[in-house]
PDB file of C-alpha atoms in Angstrom:
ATOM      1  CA  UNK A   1     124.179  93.245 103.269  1.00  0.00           C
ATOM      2  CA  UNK A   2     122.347  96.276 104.520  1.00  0.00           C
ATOM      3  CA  UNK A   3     122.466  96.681 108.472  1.00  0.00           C
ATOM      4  CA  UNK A   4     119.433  96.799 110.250  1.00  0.00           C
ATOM      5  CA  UNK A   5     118.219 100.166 110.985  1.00  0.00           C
ATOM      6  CA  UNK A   6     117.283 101.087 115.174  1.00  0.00           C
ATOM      7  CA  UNK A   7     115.711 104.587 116.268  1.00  0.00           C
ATOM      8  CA  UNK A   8     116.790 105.452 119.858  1.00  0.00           C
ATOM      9  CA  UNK A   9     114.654 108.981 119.789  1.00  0.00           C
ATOM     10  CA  UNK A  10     111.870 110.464 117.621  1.00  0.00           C
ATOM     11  CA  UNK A  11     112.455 113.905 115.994  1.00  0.00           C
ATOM     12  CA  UNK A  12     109.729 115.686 117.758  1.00  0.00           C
ATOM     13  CA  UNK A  13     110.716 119.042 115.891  1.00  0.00           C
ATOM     14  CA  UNK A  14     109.405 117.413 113.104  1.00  0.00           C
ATOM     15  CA  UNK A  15     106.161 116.081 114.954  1.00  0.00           C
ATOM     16  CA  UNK A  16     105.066 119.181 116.415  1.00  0.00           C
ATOM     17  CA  UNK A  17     105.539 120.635 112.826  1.00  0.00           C
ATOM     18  CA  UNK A  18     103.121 118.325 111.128  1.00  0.00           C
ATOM     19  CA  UNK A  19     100.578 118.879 114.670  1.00  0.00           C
ATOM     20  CA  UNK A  20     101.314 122.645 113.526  1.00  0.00           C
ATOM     21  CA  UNK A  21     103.337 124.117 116.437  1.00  0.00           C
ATOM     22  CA  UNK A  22     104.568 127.338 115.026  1.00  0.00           C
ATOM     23  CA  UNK A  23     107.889 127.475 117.131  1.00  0.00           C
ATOM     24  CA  UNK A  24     107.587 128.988 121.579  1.00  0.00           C
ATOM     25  CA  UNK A  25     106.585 127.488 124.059  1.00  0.00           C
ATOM     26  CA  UNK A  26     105.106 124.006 124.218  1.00  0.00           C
ATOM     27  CA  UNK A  27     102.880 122.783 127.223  1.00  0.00           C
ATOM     28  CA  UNK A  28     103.819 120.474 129.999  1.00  0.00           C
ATOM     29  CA  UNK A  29     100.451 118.338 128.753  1.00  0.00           C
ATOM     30  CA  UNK A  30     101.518 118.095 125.479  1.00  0.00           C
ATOM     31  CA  UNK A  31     104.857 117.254 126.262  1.00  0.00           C
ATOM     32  CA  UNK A  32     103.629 114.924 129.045  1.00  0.00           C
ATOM     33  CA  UNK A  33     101.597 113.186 125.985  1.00  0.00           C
ATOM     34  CA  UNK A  34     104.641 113.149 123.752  1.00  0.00           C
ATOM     35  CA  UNK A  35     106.590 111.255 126.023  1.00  0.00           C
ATOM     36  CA  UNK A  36     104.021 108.899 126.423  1.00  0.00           C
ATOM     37  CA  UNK A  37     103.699 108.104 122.750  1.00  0.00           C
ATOM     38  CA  UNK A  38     107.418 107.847 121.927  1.00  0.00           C
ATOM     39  CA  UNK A  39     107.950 105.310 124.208  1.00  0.00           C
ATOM     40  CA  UNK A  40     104.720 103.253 123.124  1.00  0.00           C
ATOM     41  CA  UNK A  41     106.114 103.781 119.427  1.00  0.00           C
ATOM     42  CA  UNK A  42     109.926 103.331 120.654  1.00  0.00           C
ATOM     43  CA  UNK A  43     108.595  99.993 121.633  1.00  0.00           C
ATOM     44  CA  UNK A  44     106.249  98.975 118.768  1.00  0.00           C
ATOM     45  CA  UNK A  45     108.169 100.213 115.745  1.00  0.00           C
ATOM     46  CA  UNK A  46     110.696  97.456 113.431  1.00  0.00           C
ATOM     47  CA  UNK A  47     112.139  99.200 110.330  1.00  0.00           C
ATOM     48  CA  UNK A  48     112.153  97.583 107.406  1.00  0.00           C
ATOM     49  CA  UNK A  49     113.899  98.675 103.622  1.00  0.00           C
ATOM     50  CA  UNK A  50     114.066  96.988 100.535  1.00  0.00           C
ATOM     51  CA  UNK A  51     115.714  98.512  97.581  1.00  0.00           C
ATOM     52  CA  UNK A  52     116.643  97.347  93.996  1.00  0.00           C
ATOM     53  CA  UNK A  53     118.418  98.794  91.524  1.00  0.00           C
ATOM     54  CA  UNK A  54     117.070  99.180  87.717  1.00  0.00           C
ATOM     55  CA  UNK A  55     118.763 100.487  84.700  1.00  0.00           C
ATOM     56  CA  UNK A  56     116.184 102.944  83.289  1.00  0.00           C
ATOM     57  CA  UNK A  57     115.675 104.368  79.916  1.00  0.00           C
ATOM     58  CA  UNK A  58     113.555 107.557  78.870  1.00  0.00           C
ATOM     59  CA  UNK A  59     111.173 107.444  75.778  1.00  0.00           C
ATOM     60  CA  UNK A  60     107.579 108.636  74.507  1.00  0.00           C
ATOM     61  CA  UNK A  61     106.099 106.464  76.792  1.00  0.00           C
ATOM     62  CA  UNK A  62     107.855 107.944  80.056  1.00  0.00           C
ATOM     63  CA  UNK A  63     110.548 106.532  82.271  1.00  0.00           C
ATOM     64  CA  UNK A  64     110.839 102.622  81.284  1.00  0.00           C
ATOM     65  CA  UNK A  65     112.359 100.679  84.391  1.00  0.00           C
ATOM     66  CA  UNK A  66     113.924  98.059  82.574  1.00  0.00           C
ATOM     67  CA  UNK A  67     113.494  93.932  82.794  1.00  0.00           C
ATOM     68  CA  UNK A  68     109.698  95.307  84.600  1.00  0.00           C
ATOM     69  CA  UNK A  69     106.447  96.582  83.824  1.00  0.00           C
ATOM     70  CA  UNK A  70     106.740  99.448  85.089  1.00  0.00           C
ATOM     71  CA  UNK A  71     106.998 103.005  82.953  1.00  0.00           C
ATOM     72  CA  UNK A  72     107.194 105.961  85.003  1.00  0.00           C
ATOM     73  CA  UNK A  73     104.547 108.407  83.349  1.00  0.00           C
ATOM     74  CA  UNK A  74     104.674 112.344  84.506  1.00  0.00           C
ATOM     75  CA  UNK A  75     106.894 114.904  84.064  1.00  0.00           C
ATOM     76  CA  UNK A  76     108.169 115.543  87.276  1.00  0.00           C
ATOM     77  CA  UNK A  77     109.621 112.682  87.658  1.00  0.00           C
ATOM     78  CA  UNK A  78     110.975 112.348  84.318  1.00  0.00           C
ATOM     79  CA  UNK A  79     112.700 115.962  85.233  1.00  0.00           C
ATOM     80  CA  UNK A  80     113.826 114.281  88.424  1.00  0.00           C
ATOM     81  CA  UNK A  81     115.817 111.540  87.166  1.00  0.00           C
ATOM     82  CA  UNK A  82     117.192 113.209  84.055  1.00  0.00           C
ATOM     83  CA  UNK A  83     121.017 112.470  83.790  1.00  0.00           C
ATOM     84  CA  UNK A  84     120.470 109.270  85.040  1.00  0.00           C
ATOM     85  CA  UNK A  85     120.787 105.770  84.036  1.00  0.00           C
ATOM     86  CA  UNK A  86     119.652 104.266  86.663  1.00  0.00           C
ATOM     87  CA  UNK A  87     117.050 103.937  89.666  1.00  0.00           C
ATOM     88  CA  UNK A  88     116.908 102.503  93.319  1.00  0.00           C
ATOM     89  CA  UNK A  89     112.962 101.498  93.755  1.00  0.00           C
ATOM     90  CA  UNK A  90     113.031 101.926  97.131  1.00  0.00           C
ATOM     91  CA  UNK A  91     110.239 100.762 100.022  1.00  0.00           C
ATOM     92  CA  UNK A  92     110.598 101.421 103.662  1.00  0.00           C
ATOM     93  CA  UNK A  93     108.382 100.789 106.521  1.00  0.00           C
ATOM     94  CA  UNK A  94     107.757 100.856 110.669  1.00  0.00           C
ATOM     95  CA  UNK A  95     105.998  98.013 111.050  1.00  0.00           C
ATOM     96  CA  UNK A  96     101.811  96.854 111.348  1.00  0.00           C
ATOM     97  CA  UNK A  97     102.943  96.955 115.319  1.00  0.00           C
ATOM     98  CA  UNK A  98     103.338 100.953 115.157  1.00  0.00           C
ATOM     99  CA  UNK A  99     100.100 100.831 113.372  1.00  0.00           C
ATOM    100  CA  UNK A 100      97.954  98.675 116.496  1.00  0.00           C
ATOM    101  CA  UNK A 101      99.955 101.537 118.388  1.00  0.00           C
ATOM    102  CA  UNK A 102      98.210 104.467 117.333  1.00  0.00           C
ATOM    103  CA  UNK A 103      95.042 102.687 116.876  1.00  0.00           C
ATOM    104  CA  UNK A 104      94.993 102.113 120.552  1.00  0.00           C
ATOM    105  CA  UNK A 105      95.438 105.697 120.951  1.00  0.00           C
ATOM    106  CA  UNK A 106      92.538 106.301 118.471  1.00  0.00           C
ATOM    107  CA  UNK A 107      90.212 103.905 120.823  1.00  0.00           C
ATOM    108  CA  UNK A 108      91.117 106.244 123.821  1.00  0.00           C
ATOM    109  CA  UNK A 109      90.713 109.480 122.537  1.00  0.00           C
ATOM    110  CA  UNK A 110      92.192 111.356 119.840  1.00  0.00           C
ATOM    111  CA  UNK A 111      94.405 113.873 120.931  1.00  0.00           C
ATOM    112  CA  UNK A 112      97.047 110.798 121.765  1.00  0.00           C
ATOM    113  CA  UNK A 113      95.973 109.565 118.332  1.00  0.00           C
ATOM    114  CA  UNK A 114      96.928 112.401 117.051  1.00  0.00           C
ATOM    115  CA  UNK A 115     100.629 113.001 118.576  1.00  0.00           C
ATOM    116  CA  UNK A 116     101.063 109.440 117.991  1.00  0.00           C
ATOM    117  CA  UNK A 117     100.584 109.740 114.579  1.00  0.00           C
ATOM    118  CA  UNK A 118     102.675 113.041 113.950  1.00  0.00           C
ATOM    119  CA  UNK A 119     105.325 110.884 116.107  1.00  0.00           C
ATOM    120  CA  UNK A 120     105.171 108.326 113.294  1.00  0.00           C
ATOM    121  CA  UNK A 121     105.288 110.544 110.693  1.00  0.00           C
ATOM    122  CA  UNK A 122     108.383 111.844 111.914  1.00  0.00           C
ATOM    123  CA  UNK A 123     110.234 108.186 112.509  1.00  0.00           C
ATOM    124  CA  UNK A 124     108.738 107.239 109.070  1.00  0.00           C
ATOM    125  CA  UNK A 125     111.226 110.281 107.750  1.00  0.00           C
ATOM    126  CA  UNK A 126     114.163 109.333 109.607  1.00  0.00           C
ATOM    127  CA  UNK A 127     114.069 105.648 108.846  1.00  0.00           C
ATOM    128  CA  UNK A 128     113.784 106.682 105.155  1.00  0.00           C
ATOM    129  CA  UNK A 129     116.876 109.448 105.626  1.00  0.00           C
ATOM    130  CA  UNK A 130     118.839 106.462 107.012  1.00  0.00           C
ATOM    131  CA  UNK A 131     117.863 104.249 104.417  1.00  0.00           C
ATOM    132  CA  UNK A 132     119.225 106.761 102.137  1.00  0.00           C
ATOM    133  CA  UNK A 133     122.364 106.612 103.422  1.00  0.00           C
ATOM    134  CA  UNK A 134     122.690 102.784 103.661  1.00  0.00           C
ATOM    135  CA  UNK A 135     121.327 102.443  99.955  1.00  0.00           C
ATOM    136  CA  UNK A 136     124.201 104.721  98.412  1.00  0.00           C
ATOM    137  CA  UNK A 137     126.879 102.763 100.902  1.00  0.00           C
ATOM    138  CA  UNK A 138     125.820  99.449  99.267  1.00  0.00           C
ATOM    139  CA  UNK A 139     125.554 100.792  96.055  1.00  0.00           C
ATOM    140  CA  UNK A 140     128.635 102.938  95.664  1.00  0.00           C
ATOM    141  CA  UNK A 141     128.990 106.468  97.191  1.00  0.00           C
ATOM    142  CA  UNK A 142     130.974 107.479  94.061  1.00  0.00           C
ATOM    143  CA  UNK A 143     127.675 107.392  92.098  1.00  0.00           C
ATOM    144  CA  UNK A 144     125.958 111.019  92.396  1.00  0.00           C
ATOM    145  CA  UNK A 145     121.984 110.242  93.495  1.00  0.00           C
ATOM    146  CA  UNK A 146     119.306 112.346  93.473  1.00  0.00           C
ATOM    147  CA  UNK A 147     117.013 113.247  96.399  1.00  0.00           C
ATOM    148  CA  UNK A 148     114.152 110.511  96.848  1.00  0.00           C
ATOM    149  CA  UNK A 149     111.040 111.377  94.892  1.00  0.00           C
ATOM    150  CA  UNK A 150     107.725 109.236  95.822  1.00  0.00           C
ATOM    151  CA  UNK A 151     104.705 108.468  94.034  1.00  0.00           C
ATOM    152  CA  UNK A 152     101.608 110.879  94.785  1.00  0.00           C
ATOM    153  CA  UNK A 153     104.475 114.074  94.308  1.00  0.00           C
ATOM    154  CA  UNK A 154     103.702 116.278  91.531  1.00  0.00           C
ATOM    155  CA  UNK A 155     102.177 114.603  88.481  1.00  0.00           C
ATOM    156  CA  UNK A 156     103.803 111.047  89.239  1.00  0.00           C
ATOM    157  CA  UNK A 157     101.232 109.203  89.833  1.00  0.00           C
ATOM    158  CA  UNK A 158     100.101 106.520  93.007  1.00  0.00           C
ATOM    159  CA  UNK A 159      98.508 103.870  90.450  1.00  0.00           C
ATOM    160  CA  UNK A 160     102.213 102.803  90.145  1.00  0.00           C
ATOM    161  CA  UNK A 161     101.918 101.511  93.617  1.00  0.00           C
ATOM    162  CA  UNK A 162     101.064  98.117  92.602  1.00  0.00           C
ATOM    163  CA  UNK A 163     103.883  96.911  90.838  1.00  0.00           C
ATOM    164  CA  UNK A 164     106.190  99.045  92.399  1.00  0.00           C
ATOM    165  CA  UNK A 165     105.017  96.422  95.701  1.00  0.00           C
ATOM    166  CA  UNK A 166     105.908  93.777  92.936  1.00  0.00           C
ATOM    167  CA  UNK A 167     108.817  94.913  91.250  1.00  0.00           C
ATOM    168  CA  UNK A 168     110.716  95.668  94.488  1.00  0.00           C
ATOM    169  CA  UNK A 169     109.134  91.810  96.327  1.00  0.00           C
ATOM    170  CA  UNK A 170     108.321  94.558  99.160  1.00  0.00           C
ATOM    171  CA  UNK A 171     105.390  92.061 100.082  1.00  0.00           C
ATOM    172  CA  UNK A 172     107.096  89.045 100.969  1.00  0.00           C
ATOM    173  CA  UNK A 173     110.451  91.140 102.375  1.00  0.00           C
ATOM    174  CA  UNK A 174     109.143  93.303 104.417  1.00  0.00           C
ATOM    175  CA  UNK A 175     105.511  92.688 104.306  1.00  0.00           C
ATOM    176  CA  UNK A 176     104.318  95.973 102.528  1.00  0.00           C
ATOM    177  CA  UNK A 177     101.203  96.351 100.922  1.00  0.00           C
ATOM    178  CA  UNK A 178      98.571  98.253  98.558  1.00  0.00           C
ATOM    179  CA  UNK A 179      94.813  98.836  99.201  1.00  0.00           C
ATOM    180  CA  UNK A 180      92.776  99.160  95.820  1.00  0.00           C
ATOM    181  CA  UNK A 181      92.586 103.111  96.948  1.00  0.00           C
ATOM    182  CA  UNK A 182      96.069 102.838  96.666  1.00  0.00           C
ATOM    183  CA  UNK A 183      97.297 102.979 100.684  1.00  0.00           C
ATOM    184  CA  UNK A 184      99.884 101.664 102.104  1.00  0.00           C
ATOM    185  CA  UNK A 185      99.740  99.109 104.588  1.00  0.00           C
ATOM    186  CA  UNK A 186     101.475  99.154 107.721  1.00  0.00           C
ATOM    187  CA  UNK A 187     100.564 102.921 107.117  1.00  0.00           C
ATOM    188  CA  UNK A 188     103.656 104.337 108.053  1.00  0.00           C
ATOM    189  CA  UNK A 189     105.750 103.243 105.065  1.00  0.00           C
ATOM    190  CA  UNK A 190     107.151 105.241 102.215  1.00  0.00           C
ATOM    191  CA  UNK A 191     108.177 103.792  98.460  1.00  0.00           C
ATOM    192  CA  UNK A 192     110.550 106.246  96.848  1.00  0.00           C
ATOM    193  CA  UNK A 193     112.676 106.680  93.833  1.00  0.00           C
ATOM    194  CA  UNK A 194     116.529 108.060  94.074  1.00  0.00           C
ATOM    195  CA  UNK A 195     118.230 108.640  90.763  1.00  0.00           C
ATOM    196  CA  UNK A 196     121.602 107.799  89.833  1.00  0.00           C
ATOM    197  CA  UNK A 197     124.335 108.827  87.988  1.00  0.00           C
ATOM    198  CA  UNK A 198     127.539 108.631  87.179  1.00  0.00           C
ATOM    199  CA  UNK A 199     128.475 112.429  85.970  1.00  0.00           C
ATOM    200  CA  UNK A 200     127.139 115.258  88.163  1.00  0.00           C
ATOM    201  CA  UNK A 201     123.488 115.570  88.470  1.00  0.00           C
ATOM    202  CA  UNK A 202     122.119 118.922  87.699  1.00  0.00           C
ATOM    203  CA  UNK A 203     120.265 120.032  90.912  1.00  0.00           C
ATOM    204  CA  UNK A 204     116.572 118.935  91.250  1.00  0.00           C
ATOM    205  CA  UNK A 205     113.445 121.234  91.443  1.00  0.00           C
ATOM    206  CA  UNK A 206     112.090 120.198  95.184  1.00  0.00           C
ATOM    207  CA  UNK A 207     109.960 121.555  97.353  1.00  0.00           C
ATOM    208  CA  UNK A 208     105.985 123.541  97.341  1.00  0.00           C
ATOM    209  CA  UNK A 209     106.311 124.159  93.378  1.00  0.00           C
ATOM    210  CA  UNK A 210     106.225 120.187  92.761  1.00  0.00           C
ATOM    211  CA  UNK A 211     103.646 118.946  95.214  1.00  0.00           C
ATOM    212  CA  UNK A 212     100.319 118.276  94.525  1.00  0.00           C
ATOM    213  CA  UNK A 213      99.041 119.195  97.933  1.00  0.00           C
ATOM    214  CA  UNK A 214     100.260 123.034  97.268  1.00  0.00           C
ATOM    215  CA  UNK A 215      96.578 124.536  97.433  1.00  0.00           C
ATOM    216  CA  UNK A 216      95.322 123.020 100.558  1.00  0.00           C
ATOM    217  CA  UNK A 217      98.443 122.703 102.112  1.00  0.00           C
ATOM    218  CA  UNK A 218      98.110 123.529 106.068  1.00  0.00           C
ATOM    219  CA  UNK A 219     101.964 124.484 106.484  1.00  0.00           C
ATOM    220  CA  UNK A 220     101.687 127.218 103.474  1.00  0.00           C
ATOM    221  CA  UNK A 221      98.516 128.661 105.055  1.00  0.00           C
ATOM    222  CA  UNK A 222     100.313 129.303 108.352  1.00  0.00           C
ATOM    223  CA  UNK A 223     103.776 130.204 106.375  1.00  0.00           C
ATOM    224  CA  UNK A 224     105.907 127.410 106.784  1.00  0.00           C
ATOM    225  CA  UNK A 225     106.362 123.845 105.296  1.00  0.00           C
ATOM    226  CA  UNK A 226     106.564 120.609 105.401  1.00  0.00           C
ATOM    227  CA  UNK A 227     110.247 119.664 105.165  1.00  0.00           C
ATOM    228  CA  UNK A 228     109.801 118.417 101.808  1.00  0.00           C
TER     229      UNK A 228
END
């Protein structure tokens, strides 16, 4: 059974990256602010995972995720899981709570919205690198897995959202949802695929090249990136 997962601390080197602090000096206001939010978020935020475990087979069609309906069409993430025979689907979120939070924020003015929400961002990241690590404990850590890769990156497209939700009972387990524009709800959440494999994976094409928010992307204008 997977342990629950507990933040202590926000990375806020990752939250003033996505706010777009390019490294020096930060202000006593801003840092005044980020303390603040944390511990509103701290407070408000539950993790939540859910992960299965598919065996997966590669045709015309795409990626077939077998015994569901879902075939993963694209080639980025047919690239990404080649050498593998199977898949963890899986869905992670903070909670509708850490939502209300940063909508309060929003109703008071929006530069606490706005650190709030790059504060989420970040704990949305870490909950999913700890997930990571508690999928491939359960699972076997003598399998070789490939980096998560998420709907909406490169050419693998969000309209598998919907039974993704199904596939993975991310609705009933942890109360994760799709809009018919294809968001999230609670927001903060994050579905992801990890390959795995039992021989060594060959390593994985990651970063700028495979995103399909390389041309307008804020970090590449200013030099840097996203983490991703």
């Amino acid at each position: 059974m997977i342990e629950p997962i507990r933040l202590e601390r926000l990375n806020r080197k990752d939250a003033f990256r996505y706010m777009g602090h390019k490294g020096g000096g930060i202000s006593e206001n801003l840092l005044a602010i980020a303390d603040e939010c944390e511990t509103a978020l701290l407070k408000a935020i539950q993790p939540r995972m859910v992960y299965r475990v598919f065996d997966i087979e590669k045709n015309e069609n795409g990626v077939e995720i077998k015994n569901t309906p879902l075939i993963f069409k694209g080639r980025d993430i047919a690239n990404h899981l080649e050498g593998c025979q199977r898949a963890v689907l899986m869905c992670v979120t903070l909670s509708s709570e850490t939502d209300k939070v940063i909508r309060s924020y929003e109703a008071c003015g929006m530069e606490k919205a706005f650190v709030a929400d790059a504060l989420a961002s970040a704990a949305v990241e870490q909950v999913c690198g700890i997930a990571e690590m508690l999928i491939q404990k359960d699972v076997g850590e003598h399998y070789n897995y490939t980096w998560r890769f998420s709907p909406g990156y490169g050419d693998f497209p969000l309209e598998v959202q919907r039974d993704f939700i199904k596939v993975t009972d991310a609705a009933k387990r942890i109360g994760l949802s799709v809009t018919d524009t294809l968001i999230l709800i609670p927001r903060k959440s994050v579905t992801a695929v990890m390959g795995i494999s039992e021989t060594e994976i060959p390593p994985k094409r990651r970063g700028c090249s495979c995103c399909n928010m390389r041309e307008k992307c804020e970090f590449r204008k200013g030099g840097n990136h996203c983490g991703f």
